[in-house]
Amino acid sequence: MSGIASKLQHNREKSQGIGANSKAVKYLNQDFESLRNSCLERGQLFQDDCFEPLPSSLGFKDLGPNSHKVQGIQWKRPRELCSKPQFIIENASRTDICQGALGDCWLLAAIASLTLSKQVLSRVVPHDQSFEKNYAGIFHFEFWQFGEWVDVVVDDRLPTKDGELLFVHSEKNSEFWSALLEKAYAKVNGCYEALSGGSTIEGFEDFTGGIAERHELGKAGPRLFKTIKKALDRGSLLGCSIDITNASDSEAVTYRKLVKGHAYSVTGAELVEYRGNRVQLIRIRNPWGQVEWNGAWSDKSSEWRYVSDSDRDRLIKRCEDGEFWMSFSDFLRQYSRLEICNLTPDALKDDQFQKWAESEFEETWRRGVSAGGCRNFPNTFWMNPQFVIKLEEADDDSDDGEDGCTFIVGLMQKNRRRLKKMGQDMQTVGFAIYDLPKEYYGQKQVHLKRNFFVRHASAARSETFINLREVCNRFCLPPGEYLIIPSTFEPNKNGDFYVRVFSEKPASFQEIDDPVDCHVEQINIDEDDISDRFKKLFGQLAGADVEISAFELQRILNRVVGKREDIKTSGFSLTTCRNMINLLDLCEKVNKHYIP
């Protein structure tokens, strides 16, 4: 019951725009403006009782209460560390992010990428805060979490050792936005230690709400240049890097003047005529320094003499400082990895960009019910949740001879970092895609069984099953209806997940079980329908106003169902009772005519 009530309440709020970046959910019901105003009125600095300066906020193992690493740690406000702290000095930049005593370099790389886009940065780091005007020791940040944006409040007490910040810090000792952002992200994930180990893509997604894909350039397919060009047309954020093999490689410069371990941005992709052939070019931006590519197609290379004046002027003059061109073939040879973060339509304010169509669902794997494992377990695979995507319209660019529909599927595990404290790590997850038989087209209440999957091979699948938060892949399939089946690798593994599809053309996406409808009609009950026993029970709890709160509703329902021998239940939780009342649009109370 609690799951249904919660889902109904969540769907209703989402239909009202709650959870968008402009109407972020107040994390733990903490309202930044209200809390700050209250502190200013009382002349006190904010103290966050939801994330206190205690050992439990630091960690559970390496940073646990008994670890030698936490000895001597003191939580201090910036004004205790320097005479004139500032939130952001001039503009946010890469030098604002230096790693401390925590293995969260993946997060630092994502924060560094944030500084490349003022628009994206402003969605995560609101401007309405400083250590001067209206300072009250309280700050807030917004993160995307499994389909909705949350506004996270923190106080500015930061963990220090020997008078210096313990974790993320700026090169400028008086700047604190990056340290406070890390604290807010640690709060969302349960503690600082929960941030150890991860993928930059995870940070990309939580800072943008986009869906991110990774391409190993040593295994690049024939469509990658086209994928890059289309991603740029859609306003996606693209980053590339060169792997380091050991610590001494970090910041090492190659003979072609590229820096290992640095995050570069991909900002352009063009085709030019060169000596009778068409050459694919990639434009790269190095925002961190003056070192710049010196190979073919670099700023002063001889290749530019053999292209038309119009192409040369168009491409070279459009370059900004720190940008350079290189051939796509050199790009594949020199760089190791490309990451593309495809943004949601609401993140793109500029009409020049084409926009993805987005669909999403939340579901669960439950042991013995819906946790069937991968195809290696045919007797249970069919038990997994099943989703249908309907691709009706092929891509516009069918000039390459392929008549297909491009879409991206992302399968994300929910809240796994928070479970680290309890010894639970990421599950190994993936998904398979099947052609849906035409006799099932348009049907919602069909859950395909074992025999279908034994007899049919998948049309596509995730490249791998992996124990990361998300597995994400891009596909191009002919128009039609397809079945998407997300699963853990092994059966009987419990977990919550979030699956979404980005498609170039609008596509319908639905679960093929009965959907939960968030439209709840008012239930009217005649006086004669209410038993005398129920009236007496209600009257005892309701009092003269004949209304009950969520606490009282919980007592009534649990007393009623507790006497039912045909119902096996642990009872109604307080959260469920609150959701039931909220669904009736009442002011935290309900009267007897609304209870069946």
Coordinates of C-alpha atoms in Angstrom, one line a residue:
M1 CA 0.0 0.0 0.0
S2 CA 2.8 2.4 0.9
G3 CA 4.4 2.0 -2.5
I4 CA 1.1 2.8 -4.4
A5 CA 0.3 5.8 -2.2
S6 CA 3.8 7.1 -2.6
K7 CA 3.8 6.7 -6.3
L8 CA 0.4 8.4 -6.7
Q9 CA 1.7 11.4 -4.6
H10 CA 4.9 11.5 -6.6
N11 CA 3.1 11.5 -9.9
R12 CA 0.8 14.2 -8.8
E13 CA 3.6 16.5 -7.7
K14 CA 5.5 15.8 -11.0
S15 CA 2.4 16.8 -13.0
Q16 CA 2.5 20.1 -11.2
G17 CA 6.1 20.7 -12.2
I18 CA 7.6 19.9 -8.8
G19 CA 11.0 18.4 -9.3
A20 CA 12.0 20.5 -12.3
N21 CA 15.1 22.6 -11.9
S22 CA 13.0 25.7 -11.5
K23 CA 10.8 24.0 -8.8
A24 CA 13.3 21.7 -7.1
V25 CA 12.1 19.5 -4.3
K26 CA 13.2 20.7 -0.8
Y27 CA 15.5 18.0 0.3
L28 CA 14.5 16.7 3.8
N29 CA 11.8 19.5 3.7
Q30 CA 14.5 22.1 4.4
D31 CA 13.6 25.4 2.8
F32 CA 16.7 27.6 2.2
E33 CA 14.9 31.0 2.2
S34 CA 12.8 30.3 5.3
L35 CA 15.8 28.9 7.2
R36 CA 18.1 31.8 6.2
N37 CA 15.4 34.4 7.1
S38 CA 14.8 32.8 10.4
C39 CA 18.6 32.8 11.2
L40 CA 18.9 36.5 10.2
E41 CA 15.9 37.5 12.3
R42 CA 17.4 35.7 15.4
G43 CA 21.0 36.9 14.7
Q44 CA 22.2 33.3 14.7
L45 CA 24.3 31.2 12.3
F46 CA 22.5 28.1 10.8
Q47 CA 23.3 24.7 12.3
D48 CA 22.1 21.8 10.2
D49 CA 20.6 19.1 12.4
C50 CA 20.1 16.9 9.3
F51 CA 23.8 16.6 8.6
E52 CA 25.6 17.4 11.9
P53 CA 29.4 17.8 12.4
L54 CA 29.6 14.2 13.7
P55 CA 31.7 11.2 12.8
S56 CA 28.7 9.6 11.1
S57 CA 28.7 12.5 8.6
L58 CA 32.3 11.7 7.7
G59 CA 32.0 7.9 7.1
F60 CA 31.6 4.4 8.2
K61 CA 34.8 2.5 7.5
D62 CA 38.0 4.3 6.5
L63 CA 36.5 7.5 7.8
G64 CA 34.5 5.7 10.5
P65 CA 34.4 6.8 14.2
N66 CA 37.2 4.4 15.2
S67 CA 39.5 5.2 12.2
H68 CA 42.8 6.9 12.9
K69 CA 42.1 9.1 9.8
V70 CA 39.4 11.0 11.7
Q71 CA 41.5 11.8 14.7
G72 CA 42.0 15.5 15.2
I73 CA 39.3 16.6 12.8
Q74 CA 37.5 19.8 13.7
W75 CA 34.5 21.3 11.9
K76 CA 35.1 25.0 11.3
R77 CA 33.3 27.8 9.5
P78 CA 35.2 29.7 6.7
R79 CA 35.4 32.8 8.9
E80 CA 37.4 30.7 11.4
L81 CA 39.9 29.7 8.6
C82 CA 40.5 33.1 7.0
S83 CA 39.7 36.8 7.6
K84 CA 37.6 37.4 4.5
P85 CA 36.1 34.3 3.0
Q86 CA 34.3 34.5 -0.4
F87 CA 31.9 32.1 -2.0
I88 CA 33.2 32.5 -5.6
I89 CA 36.2 34.8 -6.5
E90 CA 35.5 36.3 -9.9
N91 CA 34.4 33.4 -12.0
A92 CA 34.4 29.7 -11.1
S93 CA 37.3 27.9 -12.7
R94 CA 39.2 24.6 -12.7
T95 CA 41.6 25.9 -10.1
D96 CA 38.8 26.2 -7.6
I97 CA 38.8 22.4 -7.3
C98 CA 41.7 20.6 -5.6
Q99 CA 41.4 17.1 -4.2
G100 CA 41.8 16.4 -0.5
A101 CA 41.9 13.2 1.6
L102 CA 39.0 11.5 -0.2
G103 CA 39.0 9.2 -3.3
D104 CA 36.4 11.3 -5.2
C105 CA 38.5 12.5 -8.2
W106 CA 35.6 11.4 -10.4
L107 CA 33.4 14.0 -8.7
L108 CA 36.1 16.7 -9.0
A109 CA 36.4 16.1 -12.7
A110 CA 32.6 16.5 -13.0
I111 CA 32.7 19.7 -11.0
A112 CA 35.6 21.0 -13.2
S113 CA 33.5 20.3 -16.3
L114 CA 30.7 22.4 -14.7
T115 CA 32.9 25.5 -14.8
L116 CA 33.0 25.2 -18.6
S117 CA 29.3 26.2 -18.9
K118 CA 28.0 29.2 -17.0
Q119 CA 24.4 28.1 -17.8
V120 CA 24.9 24.6 -16.4
L121 CA 26.8 25.9 -13.4
S122 CA 24.0 28.3 -12.5
R123 CA 21.5 25.4 -12.3
V124 CA 23.7 23.7 -9.6
V125 CA 25.2 26.7 -7.8
P126 CA 22.5 29.3 -7.2
H127 CA 23.8 32.9 -7.2
D128 CA 21.8 34.2 -4.2
Q129 CA 24.4 33.4 -1.5
S130 CA 27.6 34.9 -0.2
F131 CA 29.7 35.5 3.0
E132 CA 28.6 39.1 3.0
K133 CA 25.1 40.1 2.1
N134 CA 22.5 38.1 4.1
Y135 CA 25.2 35.7 5.4
A136 CA 23.7 33.3 8.0
G137 CA 26.0 30.3 7.8
I138 CA 23.7 28.6 5.3
F139 CA 24.1 27.7 1.6
H140 CA 22.3 25.6 -0.9
F141 CA 22.9 23.6 -4.1
E142 CA 20.7 21.8 -6.6
F143 CA 21.3 18.2 -7.8
W144 CA 19.5 16.0 -10.2
Q145 CA 18.5 12.7 -8.4
F146 CA 16.7 9.9 -10.3
G147 CA 14.3 12.1 -12.3
E148 CA 13.9 15.2 -10.2
W149 CA 15.9 18.1 -9.0
V150 CA 16.5 18.5 -5.2
D151 CA 17.5 21.7 -3.4
V152 CA 20.0 20.7 -0.7
V153 CA 20.7 23.0 2.3
V154 CA 24.0 22.8 4.3
D155 CA 25.6 24.9 7.0
D156 CA 29.2 26.0 6.4
R157 CA 30.9 24.0 9.1
L158 CA 33.5 22.1 7.2
P159 CA 35.8 19.3 8.3
T160 CA 39.4 20.5 8.9
K161 CA 42.7 19.1 10.2
D162 CA 45.5 21.3 11.4
G163 CA 43.6 24.4 10.3
E164 CA 43.1 23.3 6.7
L165 CA 40.2 21.9 4.8
L166 CA 40.3 18.1 4.8
F167 CA 38.5 17.4 1.5
V168 CA 37.8 19.5 -1.7
H169 CA 39.3 23.0 -1.6
S170 CA 40.3 25.8 -3.8
E171 CA 43.8 27.0 -4.7
K172 CA 42.6 30.3 -3.4
N173 CA 42.5 29.8 0.4
S174 CA 39.6 32.3 0.8
E175 CA 37.2 30.6 -1.7
F176 CA 34.7 28.0 -0.6
W177 CA 32.0 27.2 -3.2
S178 CA 33.6 23.9 -4.2
A179 CA 34.0 22.7 -0.6
L180 CA 30.4 23.6 0.2
L181 CA 29.1 21.9 -2.9
E182 CA 31.0 18.7 -2.0
K183 CA 29.4 18.8 1.5
A184 CA 25.9 19.2 0.0
Y185 CA 26.6 16.2 -2.3
A186 CA 27.9 14.2 0.6
K187 CA 24.7 15.0 2.5
V188 CA 22.5 13.6 -0.3
N189 CA 24.6 10.4 -0.4
G190 CA 24.7 9.9 3.4
C191 CA 28.3 10.9 4.2
Y192 CA 31.6 11.9 2.7
E193 CA 33.0 8.4 2.5
A194 CA 30.1 7.4 0.3
L195 CA 31.6 9.5 -2.4
S196 CA 34.8 7.4 -2.6
G197 CA 35.0 5.7 -6.0
G198 CA 32.8 6.4 -9.0
S199 CA 32.6 7.5 -12.6
T200 CA 32.7 11.1 -13.9
I201 CA 29.6 10.3 -15.8
E202 CA 27.7 10.0 -12.5
G203 CA 28.7 13.5 -11.6
F204 CA 27.8 14.8 -15.1
E205 CA 24.3 13.4 -14.8
D206 CA 23.7 14.7 -11.2
F207 CA 24.8 18.2 -12.3
T208 CA 22.8 18.4 -15.5
G209 CA 19.9 15.9 -15.4
G210 CA 21.2 14.6 -18.7
I211 CA 22.0 11.1 -19.9
A212 CA 25.6 10.3 -20.4
E213 CA 27.4 7.8 -22.6
R214 CA 31.0 6.7 -22.7
H215 CA 33.0 5.8 -25.8
E216 CA 36.3 4.0 -25.7
L217 CA 38.1 5.6 -28.7
G218 CA 40.3 2.5 -29.2
K219 CA 37.1 0.6 -30.1
A220 CA 35.3 3.4 -32.0
G221 CA 32.7 2.3 -34.4
P222 CA 32.1 3.8 -37.9
R223 CA 29.3 6.0 -36.8
L224 CA 31.1 7.9 -34.0
F225 CA 31.9 11.1 -36.0
K226 CA 28.3 11.3 -37.0
T227 CA 27.3 10.7 -33.3
I228 CA 29.6 13.6 -32.2
K229 CA 28.2 16.0 -34.9
K230 CA 24.6 15.2 -33.9
A231 CA 25.4 15.5 -30.2
L232 CA 26.8 19.0 -30.8
D233 CA 23.7 19.9 -32.8
R234 CA 21.7 19.0 -29.7
G235 CA 23.7 21.1 -27.3
S236 CA 25.3 18.1 -25.5
L237 CA 28.4 18.4 -23.4
L238 CA 31.3 16.4 -24.7
G239 CA 34.6 15.7 -22.9
C240 CA 37.6 13.7 -23.8
S241 CA 40.8 12.7 -22.0
I242 CA 44.0 10.7 -22.3
D243 CA 44.4 7.9 -19.9
I244 CA 47.3 7.9 -17.4
T245 CA 49.0 4.6 -16.6
N246 CA 50.7 5.7 -13.3
A247 CA 50.7 8.7 -11.0
S248 CA 53.8 10.2 -12.7
D249 CA 51.8 10.4 -15.9
S250 CA 49.3 12.9 -14.4
E251 CA 49.9 16.3 -16.1
A252 CA 52.5 14.8 -18.4
V253 CA 52.7 16.5 -21.8
T254 CA 52.9 14.3 -24.9
Y255 CA 55.3 15.2 -27.8
R256 CA 52.2 16.6 -29.6
K257 CA 51.6 19.0 -26.7
L258 CA 48.5 17.2 -25.2
V259 CA 48.2 16.8 -21.5
K260 CA 47.5 13.4 -20.0
G261 CA 44.8 13.1 -17.4
H262 CA 43.2 16.5 -18.3
A263 CA 39.6 16.9 -19.2
Y264 CA 39.3 18.5 -22.7
S265 CA 36.0 19.6 -24.3
V266 CA 34.9 18.8 -27.8
T267 CA 33.3 21.9 -29.3
G268 CA 33.0 21.3 -33.0
A269 CA 32.9 18.7 -35.8
E270 CA 33.2 19.6 -39.5
L271 CA 33.9 18.1 -43.0
V272 CA 36.3 20.0 -45.3
E273 CA 37.5 19.5 -48.8
Y274 CA 41.3 18.9 -48.7
R275 CA 43.2 18.0 -51.9
G276 CA 40.2 16.4 -53.5
N277 CA 39.1 14.4 -50.4
R278 CA 36.7 15.2 -47.6
V279 CA 38.4 15.2 -44.2
Q280 CA 36.7 14.9 -40.9
L281 CA 37.9 17.5 -38.4
I282 CA 37.3 17.8 -34.6
R283 CA 37.6 21.0 -32.6
I284 CA 39.0 20.6 -29.1
R285 CA 39.2 23.1 -26.2
N286 CA 41.8 23.0 -23.5
P287 CA 40.5 25.4 -20.8
W288 CA 43.3 24.7 -18.4
G289 CA 46.5 26.1 -19.9
Q290 CA 48.5 27.4 -22.8
V291 CA 49.7 24.0 -24.0
E292 CA 48.1 23.3 -27.4
W293 CA 48.2 20.6 -30.1
N294 CA 51.0 21.1 -32.6
G295 CA 50.2 18.3 -35.1
A296 CA 48.2 18.3 -38.4
W297 CA 45.4 20.9 -38.6
S298 CA 46.8 22.9 -35.6
D299 CA 46.6 26.7 -35.9
K300 CA 49.7 27.2 -38.0
S301 CA 50.0 23.9 -39.8
S302 CA 50.4 23.6 -43.6
E303 CA 47.1 21.7 -44.1
W304 CA 45.1 25.0 -44.0
R305 CA 46.8 26.2 -47.2
Y306 CA 45.0 23.5 -49.1
V307 CA 41.4 24.3 -48.1
S308 CA 39.2 27.0 -49.6
D309 CA 39.5 30.5 -48.2
S310 CA 35.8 30.3 -47.1
D311 CA 36.4 27.1 -45.1
R312 CA 39.7 28.4 -43.6
D313 CA 38.1 31.7 -42.5
R314 CA 35.0 30.0 -41.2
L315 CA 36.8 27.4 -39.1
I316 CA 39.9 29.3 -37.9
K317 CA 38.1 32.6 -37.1
R318 CA 35.4 30.8 -35.2
C319 CA 38.0 29.3 -32.8
E320 CA 38.3 30.8 -29.3
D321 CA 41.4 31.0 -27.1
G322 CA 42.5 27.5 -26.2
E323 CA 40.7 25.8 -29.1
F324 CA 42.3 23.9 -31.9
W325 CA 41.4 21.6 -34.7
M326 CA 42.7 18.1 -35.4
S327 CA 41.7 15.4 -37.8
F328 CA 39.3 12.8 -36.5
S329 CA 41.8 10.0 -37.2
D330 CA 44.4 11.8 -35.0
F331 CA 41.7 12.3 -32.4
L332 CA 41.1 8.6 -32.2
R333 CA 44.8 7.9 -32.0
Q334 CA 45.7 10.6 -29.4
Y335 CA 42.8 10.4 -27.0
S336 CA 41.6 7.4 -24.9
R337 CA 38.0 8.2 -24.0
L338 CA 35.0 10.4 -25.1
E339 CA 32.1 11.1 -22.8
I340 CA 28.9 12.7 -24.1
C341 CA 26.3 14.1 -21.7
N342 CA 23.0 14.6 -23.6
L343 CA 21.0 17.3 -22.0
T344 CA 17.3 17.3 -21.3
P345 CA 15.1 19.8 -23.2
D346 CA 14.6 22.1 -20.2
A347 CA 18.4 22.6 -19.9
L348 CA 18.6 24.0 -23.4
K349 CA 17.4 27.6 -23.5
D350 CA 18.8 28.3 -27.0
D351 CA 16.3 27.5 -29.8
Q352 CA 19.2 26.8 -32.2
F353 CA 19.6 23.3 -30.6
Q354 CA 17.6 20.3 -31.6
K355 CA 16.1 18.6 -28.5
W356 CA 15.8 15.0 -27.5
A357 CA 12.4 13.5 -26.7
E358 CA 12.6 12.0 -23.2
S359 CA 10.6 9.2 -21.4
E360 CA 11.2 7.6 -18.0
F361 CA 10.0 5.0 -15.5
E362 CA 10.9 4.0 -12.0
E363 CA 10.6 0.3 -10.9
T364 CA 12.0 -2.3 -8.5
W365 CA 13.5 -5.7 -8.6
R366 CA 12.1 -7.8 -5.7
R367 CA 13.3 -11.3 -4.8
G368 CA 10.9 -14.0 -5.9
V369 CA 8.7 -11.5 -7.7
S370 CA 10.5 -9.3 -10.2
A371 CA 14.2 -10.0 -9.8
G372 CA 14.7 -12.5 -12.5
G373 CA 18.4 -12.0 -13.4
C374 CA 19.8 -11.9 -16.9
R375 CA 19.2 -14.2 -19.9
N376 CA 21.5 -16.8 -18.5
F377 CA 18.7 -17.7 -16.1
P378 CA 15.8 -18.5 -18.6
N379 CA 13.5 -19.9 -15.9
T380 CA 13.3 -16.5 -14.1
F381 CA 14.4 -13.9 -16.7
W382 CA 10.8 -13.3 -17.8
M383 CA 9.9 -12.1 -14.3
N384 CA 11.8 -8.9 -14.7
P385 CA 9.8 -5.7 -15.3
Q386 CA 9.1 -5.2 -19.0
F387 CA 8.8 -1.9 -20.9
V388 CA 7.6 -1.3 -24.5
I389 CA 9.1 1.5 -26.6
K390 CA 7.3 2.4 -29.9
L391 CA 9.6 3.9 -32.5
E392 CA 7.4 5.3 -35.3
E393 CA 9.5 7.9 -37.2
A394 CA 13.0 7.3 -38.7
D395 CA 15.8 9.8 -38.2
D396 CA 16.0 12.8 -40.6
D397 CA 19.5 12.0 -41.8
S398 CA 18.9 8.8 -43.7
D399 CA 21.4 9.8 -46.4
D400 CA 23.8 7.2 -45.1
G401 CA 21.5 4.4 -46.4
E402 CA 20.2 3.5 -42.9
D403 CA 16.5 3.9 -42.3
G404 CA 16.5 3.7 -38.5
C405 CA 15.5 5.4 -35.3
T406 CA 18.2 6.6 -32.9
F407 CA 17.6 6.3 -29.2
I408 CA 19.6 6.0 -26.0
V409 CA 18.6 3.8 -23.1
G410 CA 20.0 4.5 -19.6
L411 CA 19.4 2.0 -16.7
M412 CA 20.3 3.6 -13.3
Q413 CA 20.4 2.0 -9.9
K414 CA 18.8 4.2 -7.2
N415 CA 20.3 5.2 -3.9
R416 CA 23.1 2.7 -3.9
R417 CA 25.7 5.1 -2.5
R418 CA 23.4 5.7 0.6
L419 CA 23.4 1.9 1.1
K420 CA 27.2 1.7 1.4
K421 CA 26.9 2.4 5.1
M422 CA 25.0 -0.9 5.4
G423 CA 27.6 -2.8 3.5
Q424 CA 25.7 -2.9 0.2
D425 CA 27.5 -2.0 -3.0
M426 CA 26.4 -1.5 -6.6
Q427 CA 24.5 -4.4 -8.2
T428 CA 25.8 -5.7 -11.6
V429 CA 23.1 -4.5 -14.0
G430 CA 22.3 -4.4 -17.8
F431 CA 19.4 -4.7 -20.2
A432 CA 18.2 -6.5 -23.3
I433 CA 15.9 -5.3 -26.1
Y434 CA 13.6 -7.6 -28.1
D435 CA 11.4 -7.2 -31.1
L436 CA 7.8 -7.2 -29.8
P437 CA 5.6 -9.6 -31.8
K438 CA 3.1 -7.7 -33.9
E439 CA 0.2 -9.5 -32.2
Y440 CA 1.1 -7.6 -29.0
Y441 CA 1.3 -4.2 -30.6
G442 CA -0.6 -1.6 -28.7
Q443 CA -1.4 -3.8 -25.7
K444 CA -0.6 -2.7 -22.2
Q445 CA -1.5 -5.7 -20.1
V446 CA 0.8 -8.3 -21.6
H447 CA 3.8 -9.7 -19.7
L448 CA 5.7 -12.0 -21.9
K449 CA 6.6 -15.4 -20.4
R450 CA 9.5 -17.8 -20.4
N451 CA 8.7 -19.5 -23.7
F452 CA 9.0 -16.3 -25.7
F453 CA 12.5 -15.6 -24.4
V454 CA 13.7 -19.1 -24.9
R455 CA 12.7 -19.0 -28.6
H456 CA 13.7 -15.5 -29.5
A457 CA 17.1 -13.8 -29.5
S458 CA 17.5 -10.1 -28.5
A459 CA 17.5 -7.4 -31.1
A460 CA 20.0 -5.4 -29.1
R461 CA 21.4 -5.2 -25.6
S462 CA 23.6 -3.2 -23.3
E463 CA 27.3 -3.6 -24.1
T464 CA 28.0 -5.2 -20.7
F465 CA 26.6 -5.9 -17.3
I466 CA 28.5 -3.7 -14.9
N467 CA 28.5 -2.7 -11.3
L468 CA 28.3 1.0 -11.9
R469 CA 25.4 3.2 -11.0
E470 CA 24.3 3.3 -14.7
V471 CA 24.7 1.4 -17.8
C472 CA 23.9 3.4 -21.0
N473 CA 24.0 2.7 -24.7
R474 CA 23.0 4.2 -28.0
F475 CA 21.0 2.2 -30.6
C476 CA 19.6 2.6 -34.1
L477 CA 16.8 0.2 -34.9
P478 CA 14.1 0.2 -37.6
P479 CA 10.7 1.6 -36.7
G480 CA 8.6 -0.7 -34.7
E481 CA 7.8 -1.7 -31.1
Y482 CA 10.4 -3.1 -28.8
L483 CA 10.6 -4.7 -25.4
I484 CA 13.2 -3.4 -23.0
I485 CA 14.0 -5.7 -20.0
P486 CA 16.3 -4.2 -17.3
S487 CA 17.8 -6.8 -14.9
T488 CA 20.5 -7.6 -12.4
F489 CA 23.1 -10.1 -13.6
E490 CA 22.0 -12.7 -11.0
P491 CA 18.4 -13.4 -10.0
N492 CA 16.9 -12.6 -6.6
K493 CA 18.8 -9.3 -6.1
N494 CA 16.7 -6.6 -4.6
G495 CA 17.0 -3.1 -5.9
D496 CA 15.3 0.1 -7.1
F497 CA 16.0 1.4 -10.6
Y498 CA 15.2 4.2 -12.9
V499 CA 15.1 3.7 -16.7
R500 CA 14.8 6.4 -19.3
V501 CA 15.0 6.7 -23.1
F502 CA 16.2 9.7 -25.1
S503 CA 15.0 9.5 -28.7
E504 CA 15.7 11.7 -31.7
K505 CA 12.0 11.6 -32.6
P506 CA 9.1 11.4 -30.2
A507 CA 8.5 7.8 -29.0
S508 CA 6.0 6.3 -26.7
F509 CA 7.4 4.4 -23.7
Q510 CA 5.3 2.4 -21.2
E511 CA 5.4 -0.4 -18.7
I512 CA 3.3 -3.3 -19.8
D513 CA 1.6 -3.9 -16.5
D514 CA -1.4 -1.9 -15.3
P515 CA -0.2 1.7 -14.9
V516 CA -0.9 3.5 -11.7
D517 CA -3.2 6.4 -12.4
C518 CA -2.5 9.6 -10.4
H519 CA -6.1 10.9 -10.9
V520 CA -7.9 10.1 -7.6
E521 CA -11.6 10.8 -7.5
Q522 CA -13.2 11.9 -4.3
I523 CA -15.0 9.1 -2.5
N524 CA -18.5 10.1 -1.2
I525 CA -20.0 7.8 1.4
D526 CA -23.5 8.1 2.8
E527 CA -24.0 8.2 6.6
D528 CA -25.8 4.8 6.4
D529 CA -22.6 3.2 4.9
I530 CA -20.6 3.8 8.1
S531 CA -21.0 1.3 10.9
D532 CA -21.8 2.3 14.4
R533 CA -18.5 0.7 15.6
F534 CA -16.5 2.7 13.1
K535 CA -18.3 5.9 14.1
K536 CA -17.5 5.3 17.7
L537 CA -13.8 4.6 17.0
F538 CA -13.6 7.7 14.7
G539 CA -15.3 9.8 17.4
Q540 CA -12.9 8.8 20.1
L541 CA -9.9 10.0 18.0
A542 CA -11.4 12.9 16.0
G543 CA -12.8 15.0 18.8
A544 CA -15.3 17.9 18.3
D545 CA -14.0 19.0 14.9
V546 CA -14.7 15.5 13.4
E547 CA -11.3 15.6 11.7
I548 CA -8.2 13.5 12.1
S549 CA -4.5 14.0 11.4
A550 CA -2.1 11.6 9.7
F551 CA -1.2 10.1 13.1
E552 CA -4.8 9.5 14.0
L553 CA -5.6 8.0 10.5
Q554 CA -2.7 5.6 11.0
R555 CA -4.1 4.4 14.4
I556 CA -7.6 3.9 12.9
L557 CA -6.4 2.0 9.8
N558 CA -4.0 -0.2 11.7
R559 CA -6.7 -1.0 14.3
V560 CA -9.1 -2.0 11.5
V561 CA -6.8 -4.1 9.4
G562 CA -5.3 -5.7 12.5
K563 CA -8.5 -7.5 13.1
R564 CA -8.8 -8.8 9.5
E565 CA -7.7 -12.5 9.3
D566 CA -7.8 -12.4 5.5
I567 CA -5.1 -9.6 5.3
K568 CA -1.4 -10.2 6.1
T569 CA 0.2 -6.8 6.6
S570 CA 2.7 -5.0 8.8
G571 CA 0.3 -2.0 8.9
F572 CA 0.2 1.5 7.4
S573 CA 3.2 3.7 7.9
L574 CA 2.9 7.4 8.8
T575 CA 4.3 8.3 5.4
T576 CA 1.6 6.3 3.7
C577 CA -1.1 8.0 5.8
R578 CA 0.3 11.5 5.0
N579 CA 0.3 10.6 1.3
M580 CA -3.3 9.5 1.4
I581 CA -4.3 12.7 3.0
N582 CA -2.3 14.8 0.5
L583 CA -4.0 13.0 -2.4
L584 CA -7.3 14.3 -1.1
D585 CA -6.0 17.9 -1.2
L586 CA -6.8 18.5 2.4
C587 CA -4.9 20.6 5.0
E588 CA -3.1 17.7 6.8
K589 CA -6.5 16.4 8.0
V590 CA -9.3 14.2 6.8
N591 CA -12.9 13.8 8.0
K592 CA -14.9 10.6 8.3
H593 CA -16.8 11.1 5.0
Y594 CA -13.5 10.6 3.1
I595 CA -12.7 7.2 4.7
P596 CA -14.3 4.2 3.0

